[in-house]
Tab-separated table of C-alpha atoms and ligand atoms in Angstrom:
chain	number	residue	atom	x	y	z
A	1	UNK	CA	12.418	-17.744	9.290
A	2	UNK	CA	9.371	-17.244	7.101
A	3	UNK	CA	8.604	-20.102	4.727
A	4	UNK	CA	5.510	-18.820	2.967
A	5	UNK	CA	4.198	-15.419	2.033
A	6	UNK	CA	1.167	-16.146	4.253
A	7	UNK	CA	3.226	-16.718	7.424
A	8	UNK	CA	2.586	-14.087	10.068
A	9	UNK	CA	5.018	-11.176	10.072
A	10	UNK	CA	6.779	-11.306	13.453
A	11	UNK	CA	8.494	-8.056	14.290
A	12	UNK	CA	8.287	-6.907	17.897
A	13	UNK	CA	8.062	-3.103	18.205
A	14	UNK	CA	6.651	-2.767	14.685
A	15	UNK	CA	4.369	0.294	14.764
A	16	UNK	CA	2.003	-0.867	12.038
A	17	UNK	CA	1.212	-4.446	13.134
A	18	UNK	CA	-2.447	-3.640	14.019
A	19	UNK	CA	-3.037	-2.329	10.495
A	20	UNK	CA	-1.669	-5.391	8.737
A	21	UNK	CA	-3.546	-7.700	11.165
A	22	UNK	CA	-6.755	-5.890	10.422
A	23	UNK	CA	-6.231	-6.171	6.668
A	24	UNK	CA	-5.347	-9.873	6.832
A	25	UNK	CA	-8.452	-10.608	8.907
A	26	UNK	CA	-10.598	-8.699	6.439
A	27	UNK	CA	-9.166	-10.809	3.593
A	28	UNK	CA	-9.834	-14.185	5.227
A	29	UNK	CA	-13.379	-14.552	3.820
A	30	UNK	CA	-11.845	-14.235	0.317
A	31	UNK	CA	-9.796	-17.421	0.924
A	32	UNK	CA	-6.275	-16.082	0.429
A	33	UNK	CA	-3.659	-18.346	-1.128
A	34	UNK	CA	0.096	-17.818	-0.879
A	35	UNK	CA	1.609	-15.539	-3.507
A	36	UNK	CA	5.009	-16.762	-4.654
A	37	UNK	CA	7.785	-14.633	-3.124
A	38	UNK	CA	11.442	-15.727	-3.275
A	39	UNK	CA	12.901	-16.495	0.191
A	40	UNK	CA	15.411	-13.608	0.045
A	41	UNK	CA	12.453	-11.210	-0.109
A	42	UNK	CA	10.200	-12.867	2.489
A	43	UNK	CA	12.510	-11.710	5.232
A	44	UNK	CA	15.733	-9.738	5.079
A	45	UNK	CA	17.875	-8.533	7.958
A	46	UNK	CA	20.109	-5.501	7.771
A	47	UNK	CA	21.800	-2.835	9.836
A	48	UNK	CA	21.685	0.942	10.036
A	49	UNK	CA	22.827	3.615	12.486
A	50	UNK	CA	26.478	4.011	13.375
A	51	UNK	CA	29.344	1.603	14.069
A	52	UNK	CA	29.104	2.344	17.770
A	53	UNK	CA	25.293	2.284	17.861
A	54	UNK	CA	24.060	-0.093	15.174
A	55	UNK	CA	20.298	-0.520	14.723
A	56	UNK	CA	18.861	-3.799	13.516
A	57	UNK	CA	16.604	-3.657	10.437
A	58	UNK	CA	14.059	-6.252	9.373
A	59	UNK	CA	12.120	-6.076	6.127
A	60	UNK	CA	9.334	-8.633	5.629
A	61	UNK	CA	6.893	-9.290	2.852
A	62	UNK	CA	3.399	-10.655	3.389
A	63	UNK	CA	1.506	-11.516	0.232
A	64	UNK	CA	-1.481	-13.436	-1.089
A	65	UNK	CA	-3.791	-13.829	-4.054
A	66	UNK	CA	-7.510	-14.492	-4.258
A	67	UNK	CA	-10.099	-15.064	-6.964
A	68	UNK	CA	-10.211	-11.368	-7.839
A	69	UNK	CA	-6.786	-10.193	-6.634
A	70	UNK	CA	-3.682	-10.841	-8.719
A	71	UNK	CA	-1.496	-9.792	-5.822
A	72	UNK	CA	-2.008	-8.378	-2.336
A	73	UNK	CA	1.293	-7.463	-0.734
A	74	UNK	CA	2.605	-5.744	2.338
A	75	UNK	CA	6.152	-4.433	2.582
A	76	UNK	CA	6.943	-4.189	6.280
A	77	UNK	CA	10.042	-2.443	7.590
A	78	UNK	CA	11.075	-2.324	11.235
A	79	UNK	CA	14.251	-0.423	12.106
A	80	UNK	CA	13.686	0.792	15.648
A	81	UNK	CA	14.027	4.566	15.975
A	82	UNK	CA	15.165	4.821	12.307
A	83	UNK	CA	12.016	3.620	10.548
A	84	UNK	CA	8.802	1.694	10.800
A	85	UNK	CA	6.854	1.212	7.563
A	86	UNK	CA	3.817	-0.575	6.199
A	87	UNK	CA	3.348	-0.188	2.458
A	88	UNK	CA	0.258	-2.147	1.484
A	89	UNK	CA	-1.138	-2.506	-2.039
A	90	UNK	CA	-4.008	-4.592	-3.388
A	91	UNK	CA	-3.653	-5.315	-7.105
A	92	UNK	CA	-6.923	-6.552	-8.627
A	93	UNK	CA	-6.894	-8.657	-11.817
A	94	UNK	CA	-7.228	-6.412	-14.848
A	95	UNK	CA	-10.389	-8.299	-15.800
A	96	UNK	CA	-12.291	-6.237	-13.196
A	97	UNK	CA	-12.990	-2.524	-13.366
A	98	UNK	CA	-11.424	-1.870	-9.966
A	99	UNK	CA	-8.928	0.656	-8.588
A	100	UNK	CA	-5.895	-0.269	-6.485
A	101	UNK	CA	-6.067	-0.117	-2.719
A	102	UNK	CA	-2.953	1.670	-1.475
A	103	UNK	CA	-1.688	2.544	1.977
A	104	UNK	CA	1.689	4.009	2.861
A	105	UNK	CA	2.210	4.267	6.626
A	106	UNK	CA	5.694	5.548	7.324
A	107	UNK	CA	7.366	6.501	10.612
A	108	UNK	CA	10.753	8.202	10.363
A	109	UNK	CA	12.737	10.170	12.965
A	110	UNK	CA	11.213	13.334	11.386
A	111	UNK	CA	7.630	12.149	11.944
A	112	UNK	CA	4.849	10.071	10.385
A	113	UNK	CA	3.960	10.221	6.667
A	114	UNK	CA	0.562	8.683	6.100
A	115	UNK	CA	-1.172	8.042	2.783
A	116	UNK	CA	-4.373	6.180	1.992
A	117	UNK	CA	-6.168	5.965	-1.349
A	118	UNK	CA	-8.186	3.967	-3.845
A	119	UNK	CA	-6.062	4.705	-6.883
A	120	UNK	CA	-7.379	4.508	-10.441
A	121	UNK	CA	-5.733	2.198	-12.968
A	122	UNK	CA	-7.000	4.446	-15.784
A	123	UNK	CA	-7.787	8.133	-15.524
A	124	UNK	CA	-10.395	10.343	-17.166
A	125	UNK	CA	-12.725	7.366	-17.431
A	126	UNK	CA	-16.015	7.725	-15.584
A	127	UNK	CA	-16.862	4.066	-15.907
A	128	UNK	CA	-13.723	3.319	-13.900
A	129	UNK	CA	-13.936	6.110	-11.322
A	130	UNK	CA	-17.533	7.355	-10.857
A	131	UNK	CA	-18.979	4.746	-8.502
A	132	UNK	CA	-15.711	4.541	-6.576
A	133	UNK	CA	-15.362	8.279	-6.039
A	134	UNK	CA	-19.064	8.793	-5.228
A	135	UNK	CA	-18.730	6.441	-2.301
A	136	UNK	CA	-15.163	7.362	-1.340
A	137	UNK	CA	-15.614	11.136	-1.072
A	138	UNK	CA	-17.931	11.182	1.973
A	139	UNK	CA	-15.521	8.868	3.818
A	140	UNK	CA	-12.562	11.039	2.817
A	141	UNK	CA	-14.355	14.233	3.942
A	142	UNK	CA	-15.222	12.673	7.285
A	143	UNK	CA	-11.599	11.894	8.164
A	144	UNK	CA	-9.564	14.596	6.442
A	145	UNK	CA	-11.079	17.388	8.553
A	146	UNK	CA	-9.405	15.782	11.557
A	147	UNK	CA	-5.923	15.752	9.995
A	148	UNK	CA	-3.379	18.372	8.961
A	149	UNK	CA	-2.747	18.619	5.191
A	150	UNK	CA	0.196	16.520	4.015
A	151	UNK	CA	1.415	19.220	1.629
A	152	UNK	CA	1.965	19.243	-2.137
A	153	UNK	CA	2.608	16.087	-4.142
A	154	UNK	CA	4.494	16.062	-7.483
A	155	UNK	CA	2.386	17.216	-10.480
A	156	UNK	CA	3.351	14.100	-12.483
A	157	UNK	CA	1.956	11.882	-9.699
A	158	UNK	CA	-1.526	13.398	-9.801
A	159	UNK	CA	-3.058	11.119	-12.475
A	160	UNK	CA	-2.377	8.189	-10.156
A	161	UNK	CA	-4.358	9.565	-7.207
A	162	UNK	CA	-8.077	9.848	-6.554
A	163	UNK	CA	-9.704	13.013	-5.168
A	164	UNK	CA	-10.125	10.973	-1.975
A	165	UNK	CA	-6.368	10.756	-1.390
A	166	UNK	CA	-5.934	11.017	2.374
A	167	UNK	CA	-2.445	12.369	3.004
A	168	UNK	CA	-1.005	13.779	6.183
A	169	UNK	CA	2.185	14.284	8.151
A	170	UNK	CA	2.090	13.936	11.948
A	171	UNK	CA	4.636	14.589	14.665
A	172	UNK	CA	6.047	11.736	16.697
A	173	UNK	CA	4.746	11.523	20.250
A	174	UNK	CA	1.433	11.167	21.978
A	175	UNK	CA	-0.539	13.618	19.823
A	176	UNK	CA	0.445	11.839	16.626
A	177	UNK	CA	-0.194	8.452	18.189
A	178	UNK	CA	-3.661	9.535	19.260
A	179	UNK	CA	-4.507	10.675	15.704
A	180	UNK	CA	-3.231	7.364	14.357
A	181	UNK	CA	-5.562	5.481	16.731
A	182	UNK	CA	-8.582	7.765	16.373
A	183	UNK	CA	-8.392	8.812	12.731
A	184	UNK	CA	-5.909	6.829	10.647
A	185	UNK	CA	-7.025	3.408	11.920
A	186	UNK	CA	-10.778	3.980	11.395
A	187	UNK	CA	-10.060	5.645	8.023
A	188	UNK	CA	-7.977	2.598	7.001
A	189	UNK	CA	-10.887	0.333	7.998
A	190	UNK	CA	-13.403	2.474	6.098
A	191	UNK	CA	-11.296	2.628	2.931
A	192	UNK	CA	-10.698	-1.130	3.059
A	193	UNK	CA	-14.377	-1.932	3.772
A	194	UNK	CA	-15.481	0.202	0.848
A	195	UNK	CA	-12.856	-1.419	-1.360
A	196	UNK	CA	-13.875	-4.956	-0.429
A	197	UNK	CA	-17.506	-4.048	-1.068
A	198	UNK	CA	-16.642	-2.755	-4.561
A	199	UNK	CA	-14.678	-5.956	-5.144
A	200	UNK	CA	-17.575	-8.185	-4.100
A	201	UNK	CA	-19.862	-6.455	-6.607
A	202	UNK	CA	-17.341	-6.374	-9.461
A	203	UNK	CA	-18.016	-8.552	-12.493
A	204	UNK	CA	-15.648	-9.509	-15.284
A	205	UNK	CA	-15.371	-7.026	-18.124
A	206	UNK	CA	-15.022	-7.590	-21.891
A	207	UNK	CA	-11.612	-8.508	-23.337
A	208	UNK	CA	-11.366	-5.034	-24.935
A	209	UNK	CA	-12.013	-3.339	-21.618
A	210	UNK	CA	-9.630	-5.700	-19.808
A	211	UNK	CA	-6.880	-4.797	-22.273
A	212	UNK	CA	-7.347	-1.110	-21.523
A	213	UNK	CA	-7.250	-1.815	-17.778
A	214	UNK	CA	-4.085	-3.906	-18.153
A	215	UNK	CA	-2.334	-1.073	-19.979
A	216	UNK	CA	-3.383	1.313	-17.194
A	217	UNK	CA	-2.224	-1.034	-14.443
A	218	UNK	CA	1.161	-1.424	-16.149
A	219	UNK	CA	1.560	2.336	-16.434
A	220	UNK	CA	0.668	2.797	-12.744
A	221	UNK	CA	2.984	0.076	-11.455
A	222	UNK	CA	5.843	1.156	-13.667
A	223	UNK	CA	5.465	4.697	-12.310
A	224	UNK	CA	5.391	3.429	-8.711
A	225	UNK	CA	8.492	1.293	-9.312
A	226	UNK	CA	10.402	4.099	-11.013
A	227	UNK	CA	9.537	6.694	-8.340
A	228	UNK	CA	9.448	4.549	-5.207
A	229	UNK	CA	10.203	6.987	-2.377
A	230	UNK	CA	11.549	4.110	-0.283
A	231	UNK	CA	14.334	3.281	-2.744
A	232	UNK	CA	17.075	5.257	-0.935
A	233	UNK	CA	16.073	3.953	2.480
A	234	UNK	CA	15.894	0.318	1.365
A	235	UNK	CA	19.234	0.611	-0.422
A	236	UNK	CA	20.837	1.946	2.746
A	237	UNK	CA	19.378	-0.923	4.770
A	238	UNK	CA	19.816	-3.821	2.360
A	239	UNK	CA	21.983	-2.757	-0.613
A	240	UNK	CA	21.192	-1.504	-4.124
A	241	UNK	CA	20.939	-4.843	-5.899
A	242	UNK	CA	18.551	-6.410	-3.468
A	243	UNK	CA	16.458	-3.209	-3.426
A	244	UNK	CA	16.129	-2.928	-7.215
A	245	UNK	CA	15.155	-6.554	-7.472
A	246	UNK	CA	12.668	-6.202	-4.581
A	247	UNK	CA	11.034	-3.129	-6.162
A	248	UNK	CA	10.735	-4.547	-9.676
A	249	UNK	CA	10.246	-8.276	-9.032
A	250	UNK	CA	8.118	-8.204	-5.870
A	251	UNK	CA	6.565	-4.839	-4.995
A	252	UNK	CA	5.553	-3.689	-8.477
A	253	UNK	CA	5.840	-6.883	-10.452
A	254	UNK	CA	3.205	-6.799	-13.215
B	1	LIG	N1	6.624	3.712	-0.298
B	1	LIG	C1	6.419	2.750	-1.223
B	1	LIG	C2	7.000	1.549	-0.721
B	1	LIG	C3	7.542	1.814	0.513
B	1	LIG	C4	7.304	3.195	0.773
B	1	LIG	C5	6.960	0.259	-1.475
B	1	LIG	C6	8.635	-0.285	1.182
B	1	LIG	O1	5.822	2.895	-2.285
B	1	LIG	C7	7.726	3.914	1.905
B	1	LIG	C8	8.266	0.950	1.446
B	1	LIG	N2	7.075	6.261	1.432
B	1	LIG	C9	7.914	5.316	1.952
B	1	LIG	C10	8.992	5.977	2.602
B	1	LIG	C11	8.794	7.336	2.406
B	1	LIG	C12	7.591	7.494	1.673
B	1	LIG	C13	7.075	8.759	1.260
B	1	LIG	C14	10.121	5.301	3.337
B	1	LIG	C15	9.661	8.467	2.924
B	1	LIG	C16	10.778	8.755	2.001
B	1	LIG	C17	11.739	9.722	2.627
B	1	LIG	O2	11.306	10.818	3.057
B	1	LIG	O3	12.910	9.380	2.696
B	1	LIG	C18	2.601	8.266	-0.747
B	1	LIG	N3	4.852	8.183	0.315
B	1	LIG	C19	5.889	9.029	0.550
B	1	LIG	C20	5.551	10.300	-0.033
B	1	LIG	C21	4.318	10.161	-0.636
B	1	LIG	C22	3.909	8.811	-0.395
B	1	LIG	C23	3.508	11.194	-1.385
B	1	LIG	C24	6.404	11.511	0.041
B	1	LIG	C25	7.319	11.481	-1.139
B	1	LIG	C26	8.288	12.597	-1.096
B	1	LIG	O4	8.243	13.432	-0.206
B	1	LIG	O5	9.131	12.599	-2.027
B	1	LIG	N4	3.156	6.029	-1.613
B	1	LIG	C27	2.578	7.312	-1.922
B	1	LIG	C28	1.161	6.925	-2.131
B	1	LIG	C29	0.970	5.604	-1.943
B	1	LIG	C30	2.207	5.067	-1.621
B	1	LIG	C31	0.115	7.889	-2.445
B	1	LIG	C32	-0.281	4.871	-2.015
B	1	LIG	C33	-1.338	5.215	-1.306
B	1	LIG	O6	2.380	3.888	-1.400
């Protein structure tokens, strides 16, 4: 039983544990404090599969806040051969001109879906994107050449991505696992290092600017909540009511 959002996520067999551990360790110098998460969302058990071969599902939430982060949260799903997911988002306070850090690491029976990005809160605004993208692009170029293209993403989603959106689909098995170790893990570290460096340098903006950033953050999170690709899966595992409340009151809660 998890009592606080800072308690370690304990899920044996969970594919993405090394990624969350890395991120938590990288956050320690920022003195993370617990982020309030209601107990029914800290840890939830469910079942999938068939009557004769049920599969146990666990969904856990790890979350914190820091001086510059309104909310850092990880949605962690472990459902054996059915699914293993880490969806990790860093939400900065809107008083800093910072993008979101977003990672979606998804293993399904059909393969791995892997997404990594520093996503803008406001688009078509050089002050918000220029220094981020200048430093992100070389990192993106370094890793994307080693990965197959993930394929098209919806047109309406494009404003919410950066040009450094790393997005791939990999097969299950040893080849995919090797790419996860040799490309996805170091790319995750690089994206997070860059992000934490941008955060360290960030200074508070004017109230006018902060208002604009807040509007942009709300638009982004409302889009993510409305279009959450995990909605159907979570509803199957844990029911519609719990899922809607989890999406709107925990995952995308601004
Ligand atoms: N995605 C979430 C949350 C998840 C989650 C909160 C709790 O935003 C998981 C879990 N993503 C998840 C699952 C799927 C995807 C797919 C389970 C598979 C859905 C399915 O096939 O049934 C990146 N994630 C996707 C897709 C994209 C992203 C483009 C494919 C969508 C599709 O094919 O319709 N999600 C997207 C993105 C970020 C992100 C860019 C941030 C970097 O979190």
